[in-house]
Amino acid sequence: MAVLSCQTYFINSKKIIKTKPFICCSSSSQNNVKVIINGAAKEIGRAAVIAVTKARGMELAGAVDSNFVGQDIGQVCDMEEPLEIPIINDLTMVLGSISQLKATGVVIDFTDPSTVYDNVKQATAFGMNSVVYVPRIKQETVMALSMLCEKASTGCLVAPTLSIGSILLQQAAISASFHYNNVEIVESRANSLDFPTQDAVQIANNLSNLGQQYNRDDVSSDIPARGQVLGEDGVRVHSLVLPGLPSSTSVYFSRPGEVYTLKHDITDVQCLVPGLILAIRKVVRLKNLVYGLEKFL
């Protein structure tokens, strides 16, 4: 059965309608998870576009962004061939188009904390699950999304990080925390960002409330050079910002006679791709909100 699709391109504020036949040639294509990427023109969005087009069992169904509107997302990603999917600055329009296919859909959200709730609400209204990778998302927003997804029986994965290496570092830090009384986190970035980063905050939160009091000899120090204390258990974080530094997170544990160091470096956004593909495969089976990709490792 041939399905006629109508694509709308916005070029220089003029609307050009291009109609072409799209033929579903196999049942495998119909069964693929339809993936919409919101924030597709960002660096992580472009990496996600390429990854989804190569992944088995899923296909790119829409690209949403406020930049490069009207341009083919394949060309924006410097792919060899255009994908014939224009970037559209209207999530609702894309959702409405994909929902007509009656297929399993997932919206990947790479936007910002102020729009996450509305984006997931729209996806839920069209019966689609969501994967949210938005740093600095507030806990109140996560709670509101949890109630929304619970009521709608729709899956949503909120991932503070998509890096599997970062998650493994956090898990190793939790294991080590039961054996050491002193711990500090040192992170480095090449560019000035909001510090401490989400990774450092997540590690500090994981180490807190485990029944351990860290750095007892220094817990009351308020010297700025000693770094910021996160949580209630004395976990200090030091942030370095210097051009040329890799994105790195280190956790130092110590006791008399030894130092145990955990370190994770990120050299390219590609490190997030395996975690993203895993998130897409898992979220389609959910009927509620899950916080943290580590739940599926």
PDB file of C-alpha atoms in Angstrom:
ATOM      1  CA  MET A   1       0.000   0.000   0.000  1.00  0.00           C
ATOM      2  CA  ALA A   2       1.441   3.352  -1.008  1.00  0.00           C
ATOM      3  CA  VAL A   3       1.249   6.200   1.460  1.00  0.00           C
ATOM      4  CA  LEU A   4       1.383   9.731   0.090  1.00  0.00           C
ATOM      5  CA  SER A   5       3.357  12.146   2.248  1.00  0.00           C
ATOM      6  CA  CYS A   6       3.488  15.908   1.870  1.00  0.00           C
ATOM      7  CA  GLN A   7       6.636  17.682   3.032  1.00  0.00           C
ATOM      8  CA  THR A   8       6.771  21.385   3.796  1.00  0.00           C
ATOM      9  CA  TYR A   9       9.985  23.348   3.356  1.00  0.00           C
ATOM     10  CA  PHE A  10      10.460  26.876   4.716  1.00  0.00           C
ATOM     11  CA  ILE A  11      13.040  28.808   2.713  1.00  0.00           C
ATOM     12  CA  ASN A  12      13.539  32.558   3.089  1.00  0.00           C
ATOM     13  CA  SER A  13      10.129  32.879   4.752  1.00  0.00           C
ATOM     14  CA  LYS A  14       8.401  31.397   1.667  1.00  0.00           C
ATOM     15  CA  LYS A  15       6.491  28.158   1.898  1.00  0.00           C
ATOM     16  CA  ILE A  16       7.223  25.583  -0.778  1.00  0.00           C
ATOM     17  CA  ILE A  17       5.149  22.409  -0.842  1.00  0.00           C
ATOM     18  CA  LYS A  18       6.839  19.352  -2.208  1.00  0.00           C
ATOM     19  CA  THR A  19       4.739  16.218  -2.616  1.00  0.00           C
ATOM     20  CA  LYS A  20       6.237  12.866  -3.364  1.00  0.00           C
ATOM     21  CA  PRO A  21       5.103   9.257  -3.022  1.00  0.00           C
ATOM     22  CA  PHE A  22       6.540   7.264  -0.163  1.00  0.00           C
ATOM     23  CA  ILE A  23       6.071   3.541  -0.511  1.00  0.00           C
ATOM     24  CA  CYS A  24       6.365   1.211   2.435  1.00  0.00           C
ATOM     25  CA  CYS A  25       8.138  -1.717   0.811  1.00  0.00           C
ATOM     26  CA  SER A  26       8.466  -4.051   3.747  1.00  0.00           C
ATOM     27  CA  SER A  27       6.931  -4.844   7.085  1.00  0.00           C
ATOM     28  CA  SER A  28      10.339  -4.379   8.734  1.00  0.00           C
ATOM     29  CA  SER A  29      10.238  -0.669   7.868  1.00  0.00           C
ATOM     30  CA  GLN A  30       6.763  -0.380   9.356  1.00  0.00           C
ATOM     31  CA  ASN A  31       7.967  -2.012  12.581  1.00  0.00           C
ATOM     32  CA  ASN A  32      10.929   0.310  13.010  1.00  0.00           C
ATOM     33  CA  VAL A  33      10.838   2.717  15.937  1.00  0.00           C
ATOM     34  CA  LYS A  34      10.192   6.205  14.543  1.00  0.00           C
ATOM     35  CA  VAL A  35      12.629   8.631  16.161  1.00  0.00           C
ATOM     36  CA  ILE A  36      12.108  12.396  16.320  1.00  0.00           C
ATOM     37  CA  ILE A  37      15.108  14.438  17.422  1.00  0.00           C
ATOM     38  CA  ASN A  38      14.300  17.741  19.111  1.00  0.00           C
ATOM     39  CA  GLY A  39      17.462  19.825  19.034  1.00  0.00           C
ATOM     40  CA  ALA A  40      18.690  18.091  15.891  1.00  0.00           C
ATOM     41  CA  ALA A  41      21.034  20.890  14.792  1.00  0.00           C
ATOM     42  CA  LYS A  42      23.085  20.782  18.002  1.00  0.00           C
ATOM     43  CA  GLU A  43      26.334  18.829  18.073  1.00  0.00           C
ATOM     44  CA  ILE A  44      24.759  15.996  20.048  1.00  0.00           C
ATOM     45  CA  GLY A  45      21.678  16.187  17.824  1.00  0.00           C
ATOM     46  CA  ARG A  46      23.727  15.761  14.656  1.00  0.00           C
ATOM     47  CA  ALA A  47      25.557  12.788  16.167  1.00  0.00           C
ATOM     48  CA  ALA A  48      22.185  11.294  17.108  1.00  0.00           C
ATOM     49  CA  VAL A  49      20.843  11.738  13.569  1.00  0.00           C
ATOM     50  CA  ILE A  50      23.736   9.763  12.095  1.00  0.00           C
ATOM     51  CA  ALA A  51      23.513   7.074  14.788  1.00  0.00           C
ATOM     52  CA  VAL A  52      19.760   6.546  14.389  1.00  0.00           C
ATOM     53  CA  THR A  53      20.010   6.224  10.617  1.00  0.00           C
ATOM     54  CA  LYS A  54      22.582   3.448  11.093  1.00  0.00           C
ATOM     55  CA  ALA A  55      20.892   1.617  13.984  1.00  0.00           C
ATOM     56  CA  ARG A  56      18.919  -1.541  13.384  1.00  0.00           C
ATOM     57  CA  GLY A  57      15.204  -1.414  14.149  1.00  0.00           C
ATOM     58  CA  MET A  58      14.831   2.363  14.148  1.00  0.00           C
ATOM     59  CA  GLU A  59      14.652   5.200  11.661  1.00  0.00           C
ATOM     60  CA  LEU A  60      14.757   8.965  11.758  1.00  0.00           C
ATOM     61  CA  ALA A  61      11.248  10.346  11.331  1.00  0.00           C
ATOM     62  CA  GLY A  62      11.664  14.031  12.128  1.00  0.00           C
ATOM     63  CA  ALA A  63      14.159  16.766  12.977  1.00  0.00           C
ATOM     64  CA  VAL A  64      13.154  19.758  15.094  1.00  0.00           C
ATOM     65  CA  ASP A  65      15.270  22.830  15.751  1.00  0.00           C
ATOM     66  CA  SER A  66      15.114  26.619  15.587  1.00  0.00           C
ATOM     67  CA  ASN A  67      18.315  26.727  13.522  1.00  0.00           C
ATOM     68  CA  PHE A  68      18.730  25.736   9.862  1.00  0.00           C
ATOM     69  CA  VAL A  69      14.950  25.617   9.437  1.00  0.00           C
ATOM     70  CA  GLY A  70      14.014  24.209   6.034  1.00  0.00           C
ATOM     71  CA  GLN A  71      17.397  22.637   5.382  1.00  0.00           C
ATOM     72  CA  ASP A  72      17.764  18.896   4.957  1.00  0.00           C
ATOM     73  CA  ILE A  73      19.016  17.382   8.204  1.00  0.00           C
ATOM     74  CA  GLY A  74      21.245  14.972   6.301  1.00  0.00           C
ATOM     75  CA  GLN A  75      23.050  17.863   4.648  1.00  0.00           C
ATOM     76  CA  VAL A  76      23.343  19.711   7.946  1.00  0.00           C
ATOM     77  CA  CYS A  77      25.016  16.585   9.349  1.00  0.00           C
ATOM     78  CA  ASP A  78      27.386  16.424   6.333  1.00  0.00           C
ATOM     79  CA  MET A  79      26.063  13.027   5.308  1.00  0.00           C
ATOM     80  CA  GLU A  80      26.866  11.739   1.821  1.00  0.00           C
ATOM     81  CA  GLU A  81      23.208  11.728   0.764  1.00  0.00           C
ATOM     82  CA  PRO A  82      20.344  14.005   1.902  1.00  0.00           C
ATOM     83  CA  LEU A  83      17.751  12.298   4.081  1.00  0.00           C
ATOM     84  CA  GLU A  84      14.877  14.309   2.574  1.00  0.00           C
ATOM     85  CA  ILE A  85      13.854  15.295   6.083  1.00  0.00           C
ATOM     86  CA  PRO A  86      13.736  19.082   6.526  1.00  0.00           C
ATOM     87  CA  ILE A  87      14.393  20.701   9.895  1.00  0.00           C
ATOM     88  CA  ILE A  88      11.128  22.107  11.233  1.00  0.00           C
ATOM     89  CA  ASN A  89      10.691  24.459  14.166  1.00  0.00           C
ATOM     90  CA  ASP A  90       7.387  22.935  15.221  1.00  0.00           C
ATOM     91  CA  LEU A  91       7.367  19.779  17.332  1.00  0.00           C
ATOM     92  CA  THR A  92       3.561  19.484  17.223  1.00  0.00           C
ATOM     93  CA  MET A  93       3.544  19.403  13.419  1.00  0.00           C
ATOM     94  CA  VAL A  94       6.088  16.591  13.328  1.00  0.00           C
ATOM     95  CA  LEU A  95       4.302  14.637  16.053  1.00  0.00           C
ATOM     96  CA  GLY A  96       0.990  14.916  14.229  1.00  0.00           C
ATOM     97  CA  SER A  97       2.521  13.657  10.998  1.00  0.00           C
ATOM     98  CA  ILE A  98       4.241  10.676  12.603  1.00  0.00           C
ATOM     99  CA  SER A  99       1.230   9.707  14.736  1.00  0.00           C
ATOM    100  CA  GLN A 100      -0.738   8.981  11.566  1.00  0.00           C
ATOM    101  CA  LEU A 101       1.601   6.079  10.851  1.00  0.00           C
ATOM    102  CA  LYS A 102       0.351   4.259  13.982  1.00  0.00           C
ATOM    103  CA  ALA A 103       3.935   3.215  14.715  1.00  0.00           C
ATOM    104  CA  THR A 104       6.018   3.172  17.886  1.00  0.00           C
ATOM    105  CA  GLY A 105       7.588   6.604  18.290  1.00  0.00           C
ATOM    106  CA  VAL A 106      10.274   8.116  20.503  1.00  0.00           C
ATOM    107  CA  VAL A 107      11.099  11.803  20.903  1.00  0.00           C
ATOM    108  CA  ILE A 108      14.695  12.599  21.850  1.00  0.00           C
ATOM    109  CA  ASP A 109      14.874  15.911  23.708  1.00  0.00           C
ATOM    110  CA  PHE A 110      18.143  17.849  23.562  1.00  0.00           C
ATOM    111  CA  THR A 111      16.595  21.270  24.215  1.00  0.00           C
ATOM    112  CA  ASP A 112      16.755  23.113  27.552  1.00  0.00           C
ATOM    113  CA  PRO A 113      15.177  22.847  31.022  1.00  0.00           C
ATOM    114  CA  SER A 114      12.528  25.511  30.348  1.00  0.00           C
ATOM    115  CA  THR A 115      10.894  23.547  27.504  1.00  0.00           C
ATOM    116  CA  VAL A 116      11.323  19.937  28.605  1.00  0.00           C
ATOM    117  CA  TYR A 117       7.986  19.547  30.371  1.00  0.00           C
ATOM    118  CA  ASP A 118       5.943  20.919  27.466  1.00  0.00           C
ATOM    119  CA  ASN A 119       7.896  18.814  24.974  1.00  0.00           C
ATOM    120  CA  VAL A 120       7.301  15.573  26.876  1.00  0.00           C
ATOM    121  CA  LYS A 121       3.652  16.546  27.410  1.00  0.00           C
ATOM    122  CA  GLN A 122       3.198  16.973  23.660  1.00  0.00           C
ATOM    123  CA  ALA A 123       4.893  13.658  22.926  1.00  0.00           C
ATOM    124  CA  THR A 124       2.720  11.924  25.505  1.00  0.00           C
ATOM    125  CA  ALA A 125      -0.436  13.438  23.989  1.00  0.00           C
ATOM    126  CA  PHE A 126       0.470  11.754  20.692  1.00  0.00           C
ATOM    127  CA  GLY A 127       1.247   8.444  22.397  1.00  0.00           C
ATOM    128  CA  MET A 128       5.015   8.669  22.030  1.00  0.00           C
ATOM    129  CA  ASN A 129       7.725   7.932  24.560  1.00  0.00           C
ATOM    130  CA  SER A 130      10.540  10.357  25.365  1.00  0.00           C
ATOM    131  CA  VAL A 131      14.258  10.278  26.095  1.00  0.00           C
ATOM    132  CA  VAL A 132      15.405  13.473  27.835  1.00  0.00           C
ATOM    133  CA  TYR A 133      19.067  14.459  27.870  1.00  0.00           C
ATOM    134  CA  VAL A 134      18.997  18.022  29.157  1.00  0.00           C
ATOM    135  CA  PRO A 135      21.643  19.095  31.696  1.00  0.00           C
ATOM    136  CA  ARG A 136      20.461  21.101  34.688  1.00  0.00           C
ATOM    137  CA  ILE A 137      16.883  19.849  34.571  1.00  0.00           C
ATOM    138  CA  LYS A 138      15.264  20.667  37.904  1.00  0.00           C
ATOM    139  CA  GLN A 139      14.081  17.983  40.276  1.00  0.00           C
ATOM    140  CA  GLU A 140      10.634  19.590  40.392  1.00  0.00           C
ATOM    141  CA  THR A 141      10.392  19.139  36.630  1.00  0.00           C
ATOM    142  CA  VAL A 142      11.364  15.486  36.940  1.00  0.00           C
ATOM    143  CA  MET A 143       8.654  14.948  39.567  1.00  0.00           C
ATOM    144  CA  ALA A 144       6.047  16.670  37.395  1.00  0.00           C
ATOM    145  CA  LEU A 145       7.064  14.550  34.415  1.00  0.00           C
ATOM    146  CA  SER A 146       6.859  11.421  36.533  1.00  0.00           C
ATOM    147  CA  MET A 147       3.248  12.161  37.472  1.00  0.00           C
ATOM    148  CA  LEU A 148       2.415  12.991  33.866  1.00  0.00           C
ATOM    149  CA  CYS A 149       3.869   9.738  32.522  1.00  0.00           C
ATOM    150  CA  GLU A 150       2.314   7.673  35.303  1.00  0.00           C
ATOM    151  CA  LYS A 151      -1.123   9.045  34.496  1.00  0.00           C
ATOM    152  CA  ALA A 152      -0.699   8.498  30.757  1.00  0.00           C
ATOM    153  CA  SER A 153       1.076   5.105  31.112  1.00  0.00           C
ATOM    154  CA  THR A 154       3.774   6.426  28.803  1.00  0.00           C
ATOM    155  CA  GLY A 155       7.499   5.808  29.038  1.00  0.00           C
ATOM    156  CA  CYS A 156      10.079   8.518  29.640  1.00  0.00           C
ATOM    157  CA  LEU A 157      13.779   8.154  30.388  1.00  0.00           C
ATOM    158  CA  VAL A 158      15.456  11.179  31.949  1.00  0.00           C
ATOM    159  CA  ALA A 159      19.209  10.706  31.589  1.00  0.00           C
ATOM    160  CA  PRO A 160      21.587  13.028  33.480  1.00  0.00           C
ATOM    161  CA  THR A 161      24.283  11.443  31.306  1.00  0.00           C
ATOM    162  CA  LEU A 162      24.268   9.216  28.244  1.00  0.00           C
ATOM    163  CA  SER A 163      27.929   8.308  28.657  1.00  0.00           C
ATOM    164  CA  ILE A 164      28.287   4.686  29.711  1.00  0.00           C
ATOM    165  CA  GLY A 165      31.822   5.428  30.909  1.00  0.00           C
ATOM    166  CA  SER A 166      30.503   8.162  33.189  1.00  0.00           C
ATOM    167  CA  ILE A 167      27.930   5.769  34.643  1.00  0.00           C
ATOM    168  CA  LEU A 168      30.584   3.121  35.267  1.00  0.00           C
ATOM    169  CA  LEU A 169      32.697   5.743  37.040  1.00  0.00           C
ATOM    170  CA  GLN A 170      29.760   6.607  39.286  1.00  0.00           C
ATOM    171  CA  GLN A 171      29.129   2.956  40.113  1.00  0.00           C
ATOM    172  CA  ALA A 172      32.798   2.377  40.916  1.00  0.00           C
ATOM    173  CA  ALA A 173      32.807   5.472  43.140  1.00  0.00           C
ATOM    174  CA  ILE A 174      29.843   4.155  45.112  1.00  0.00           C
ATOM    175  CA  SER A 175      31.639   0.840  45.696  1.00  0.00           C
ATOM    176  CA  ALA A 176      34.832   2.597  46.783  1.00  0.00           C
ATOM    177  CA  SER A 177      33.023   4.964  49.159  1.00  0.00           C
ATOM    178  CA  PHE A 178      32.440   2.167  51.674  1.00  0.00           C
ATOM    179  CA  HIS A 179      36.184   1.679  52.094  1.00  0.00           C
ATOM    180  CA  TYR A 180      37.572   5.225  52.245  1.00  0.00           C
ATOM    181  CA  ASN A 181      36.972   8.150  54.585  1.00  0.00           C
ATOM    182  CA  ASN A 182      38.313  10.871  52.295  1.00  0.00           C
ATOM    183  CA  VAL A 183      37.076  11.782  48.826  1.00  0.00           C
ATOM    184  CA  GLU A 184      37.280  14.760  46.482  1.00  0.00           C
ATOM    185  CA  ILE A 185      36.136  15.307  42.906  1.00  0.00           C
ATOM    186  CA  VAL A 186      38.232  17.175  40.346  1.00  0.00           C
ATOM    187  CA  GLU A 187      36.772  18.015  36.946  1.00  0.00           C
ATOM    188  CA  SER A 188      38.154  19.859  33.946  1.00  0.00           C
ATOM    189  CA  ARG A 189      36.591  21.423  30.868  1.00  0.00           C
ATOM    190  CA  ALA A 190      38.001  23.462  27.991  1.00  0.00           C
ATOM    191  CA  ASN A 191      35.138  25.962  28.030  1.00  0.00           C
ATOM    192  CA  SER A 192      33.438  27.936  30.761  1.00  0.00           C
ATOM    193  CA  LEU A 193      30.223  26.210  31.764  1.00  0.00           C
ATOM    194  CA  ASP A 194      28.002  26.137  34.804  1.00  0.00           C
ATOM    195  CA  PHE A 195      30.023  24.489  37.531  1.00  0.00           C
ATOM    196  CA  PRO A 196      29.977  22.068  39.128  1.00  0.00           C
ATOM    197  CA  THR A 197      28.874  20.022  36.111  1.00  0.00           C
ATOM    198  CA  GLN A 198      26.020  17.538  36.100  1.00  0.00           C
ATOM    199  CA  ASP A 199      28.484  14.639  36.292  1.00  0.00           C
ATOM    200  CA  ALA A 200      30.133  16.001  39.445  1.00  0.00           C
ATOM    201  CA  VAL A 201      26.789  16.747  41.060  1.00  0.00           C
ATOM    202  CA  GLN A 202      25.550  13.247  40.268  1.00  0.00           C
ATOM    203  CA  ILE A 203      28.639  11.610  41.757  1.00  0.00           C
ATOM    204  CA  ALA A 204      28.438  13.743  44.905  1.00  0.00           C
ATOM    205  CA  ASN A 205      24.735  12.946  45.305  1.00  0.00           C
ATOM    206  CA  ASN A 206      25.411   9.231  44.858  1.00  0.00           C
ATOM    207  CA  LEU A 207      28.096   9.314  47.550  1.00  0.00           C
ATOM    208  CA  SER A 208      25.908  11.214  49.995  1.00  0.00           C
ATOM    209  CA  ASN A 209      23.554   9.499  52.415  1.00  0.00           C
ATOM    210  CA  LEU A 210      25.449   6.202  52.298  1.00  0.00           C
ATOM    211  CA  GLY A 211      26.211   6.311  56.003  1.00  0.00           C
ATOM    212  CA  GLN A 212      29.694   7.667  55.457  1.00  0.00           C
ATOM    213  CA  GLN A 213      31.099  11.020  56.644  1.00  0.00           C
ATOM    214  CA  TYR A 214      33.963  12.159  54.424  1.00  0.00           C
ATOM    215  CA  ASN A 215      36.890  14.469  55.090  1.00  0.00           C
ATOM    216  CA  ARG A 216      36.202  14.828  58.802  1.00  0.00           C
ATOM    217  CA  ASP A 217      39.349  16.887  59.404  1.00  0.00           C
ATOM    218  CA  ASP A 218      38.323  19.437  56.783  1.00  0.00           C
ATOM    219  CA  VAL A 219      34.536  19.318  56.727  1.00  0.00           C
ATOM    220  CA  SER A 220      34.094  22.684  58.453  1.00  0.00           C
ATOM    221  CA  SER A 221      36.615  24.590  56.310  1.00  0.00           C
ATOM    222  CA  ASP A 222      35.098  27.514  54.433  1.00  0.00           C
ATOM    223  CA  ILE A 223      38.244  28.504  52.513  1.00  0.00           C
ATOM    224  CA  PRO A 224      37.137  29.132  48.874  1.00  0.00           C
ATOM    225  CA  ALA A 225      40.247  27.444  47.467  1.00  0.00           C
ATOM    226  CA  ARG A 226      39.159  24.167  49.069  1.00  0.00           C
ATOM    227  CA  GLY A 227      36.331  23.791  46.539  1.00  0.00           C
ATOM    228  CA  GLN A 228      32.572  23.608  46.895  1.00  0.00           C
ATOM    229  CA  VAL A 229      30.986  21.109  49.264  1.00  0.00           C
ATOM    230  CA  LEU A 230      28.086  19.199  47.711  1.00  0.00           C
ATOM    231  CA  GLY A 231      25.617  17.214  49.747  1.00  0.00           C
ATOM    232  CA  GLU A 232      25.683  16.850  53.497  1.00  0.00           C
ATOM    233  CA  ASP A 233      28.589  14.443  53.777  1.00  0.00           C
ATOM    234  CA  GLY A 234      31.574  16.633  52.948  1.00  0.00           C
ATOM    235  CA  VAL A 235      32.183  15.780  49.268  1.00  0.00           C
ATOM    236  CA  ARG A 236      34.244  18.598  47.738  1.00  0.00           C
ATOM    237  CA  VAL A 237      34.375  19.473  44.040  1.00  0.00           C
ATOM    238  CA  HIS A 238      37.152  21.378  42.243  1.00  0.00           C
ATOM    239  CA  SER A 239      36.540  22.647  38.697  1.00  0.00           C
ATOM    240  CA  LEU A 240      39.259  23.550  36.195  1.00  0.00           C
ATOM    241  CA  VAL A 241      38.596  25.598  33.044  1.00  0.00           C
ATOM    242  CA  LEU A 242      41.493  25.947  30.605  1.00  0.00           C
ATOM    243  CA  PRO A 243      41.552  25.940  26.781  1.00  0.00           C
ATOM    244  CA  GLY A 244      42.857  22.632  25.518  1.00  0.00           C
ATOM    245  CA  LEU A 245      41.826  20.586  28.540  1.00  0.00           C
ATOM    246  CA  PRO A 246      39.787  17.449  27.804  1.00  0.00           C
ATOM    247  CA  SER A 247      36.416  16.984  29.445  1.00  0.00           C
ATOM    248  CA  SER A 248      37.519  14.949  32.409  1.00  0.00           C
ATOM    249  CA  THR A 249      36.140  13.854  35.766  1.00  0.00           C
ATOM    250  CA  SER A 250      38.333  12.325  38.484  1.00  0.00           C
ATOM    251  CA  VAL A 251      37.372  11.016  41.906  1.00  0.00           C
ATOM    252  CA  TYR A 252      40.141  10.708  44.489  1.00  0.00           C
ATOM    253  CA  PHE A 253      39.706   8.424  47.493  1.00  0.00           C
ATOM    254  CA  SER A 254      42.358   8.137  50.185  1.00  0.00           C
ATOM    255  CA  ARG A 255      43.281   6.782  53.561  1.00  0.00           C
ATOM    256  CA  PRO A 256      46.651   6.558  55.311  1.00  0.00           C
ATOM    257  CA  GLY A 257      49.147   4.942  52.977  1.00  0.00           C
ATOM    258  CA  GLU A 258      47.193   4.931  49.698  1.00  0.00           C
ATOM    259  CA  VAL A 259      45.234   6.938  47.139  1.00  0.00           C
ATOM    260  CA  TYR A 260      42.634   5.338  44.885  1.00  0.00           C
ATOM    261  CA  THR A 261      41.824   7.339  41.737  1.00  0.00           C
ATOM    262  CA  LEU A 262      38.954   6.931  39.291  1.00  0.00           C
ATOM    263  CA  LYS A 263      39.082   8.928  36.087  1.00  0.00           C
ATOM    264  CA  HIS A 264      36.922   9.318  33.001  1.00  0.00           C
ATOM    265  CA  ASP A 265      37.805  11.411  29.932  1.00  0.00           C
ATOM    266  CA  ILE A 266      35.450  12.470  27.149  1.00  0.00           C
ATOM    267  CA  THR A 267      37.171  13.388  23.891  1.00  0.00           C
ATOM    268  CA  ASP A 268      34.196  13.439  21.514  1.00  0.00           C
ATOM    269  CA  VAL A 269      30.413  13.635  21.580  1.00  0.00           C
ATOM    270  CA  GLN A 270      30.383  10.195  19.943  1.00  0.00           C
ATOM    271  CA  CYS A 271      30.820   8.698  23.412  1.00  0.00           C
ATOM    272  CA  LEU A 272      27.140   9.470  24.050  1.00  0.00           C
ATOM    273  CA  VAL A 273      25.859   7.517  21.048  1.00  0.00           C
ATOM    274  CA  PRO A 274      25.884   3.946  22.509  1.00  0.00           C
ATOM    275  CA  GLY A 275      23.996   5.172  25.570  1.00  0.00           C
ATOM    276  CA  LEU A 276      21.469   6.994  23.390  1.00  0.00           C
ATOM    277  CA  ILE A 277      20.755   3.941  21.245  1.00  0.00           C
ATOM    278  CA  LEU A 278      20.346   1.853  24.413  1.00  0.00           C
ATOM    279  CA  ALA A 279      17.958   4.469  25.817  1.00  0.00           C
ATOM    280  CA  ILE A 280      15.776   4.367  22.687  1.00  0.00           C
ATOM    281  CA  ARG A 281      15.579   0.580  22.780  1.00  0.00           C
ATOM    282  CA  LYS A 282      14.614   0.540  26.459  1.00  0.00           C
ATOM    283  CA  VAL A 283      12.180   3.450  26.675  1.00  0.00           C
ATOM    284  CA  VAL A 284       9.688   1.909  24.244  1.00  0.00           C
ATOM    285  CA  ARG A 285       8.991  -0.782  26.855  1.00  0.00           C
ATOM    286  CA  LEU A 286       8.328   1.619  29.710  1.00  0.00           C
ATOM    287  CA  LYS A 287       4.972   2.775  31.047  1.00  0.00           C
ATOM    288  CA  ASN A 288       6.356   5.340  33.475  1.00  0.00           C
ATOM    289  CA  LEU A 289       9.340   7.624  34.052  1.00  0.00           C
ATOM    290  CA  VAL A 290      12.772   6.216  34.857  1.00  0.00           C
ATOM    291  CA  TYR A 291      15.578   8.501  36.043  1.00  0.00           C
ATOM    292  CA  GLY A 292      19.063   7.462  34.996  1.00  0.00           C
ATOM    293  CA  LEU A 293      20.363   5.277  32.186  1.00  0.00           C
ATOM    294  CA  GLU A 294      22.227   3.217  34.784  1.00  0.00           C
ATOM    295  CA  LYS A 295      18.944   1.423  35.546  1.00  0.00           C
ATOM    296  CA  PHE A 296      19.412  -0.488  32.284  1.00  0.00           C
ATOM    297  CA  LEU A 297      23.107  -1.402  32.533  1.00  0.00           C
TER     298      LEU A 297
END
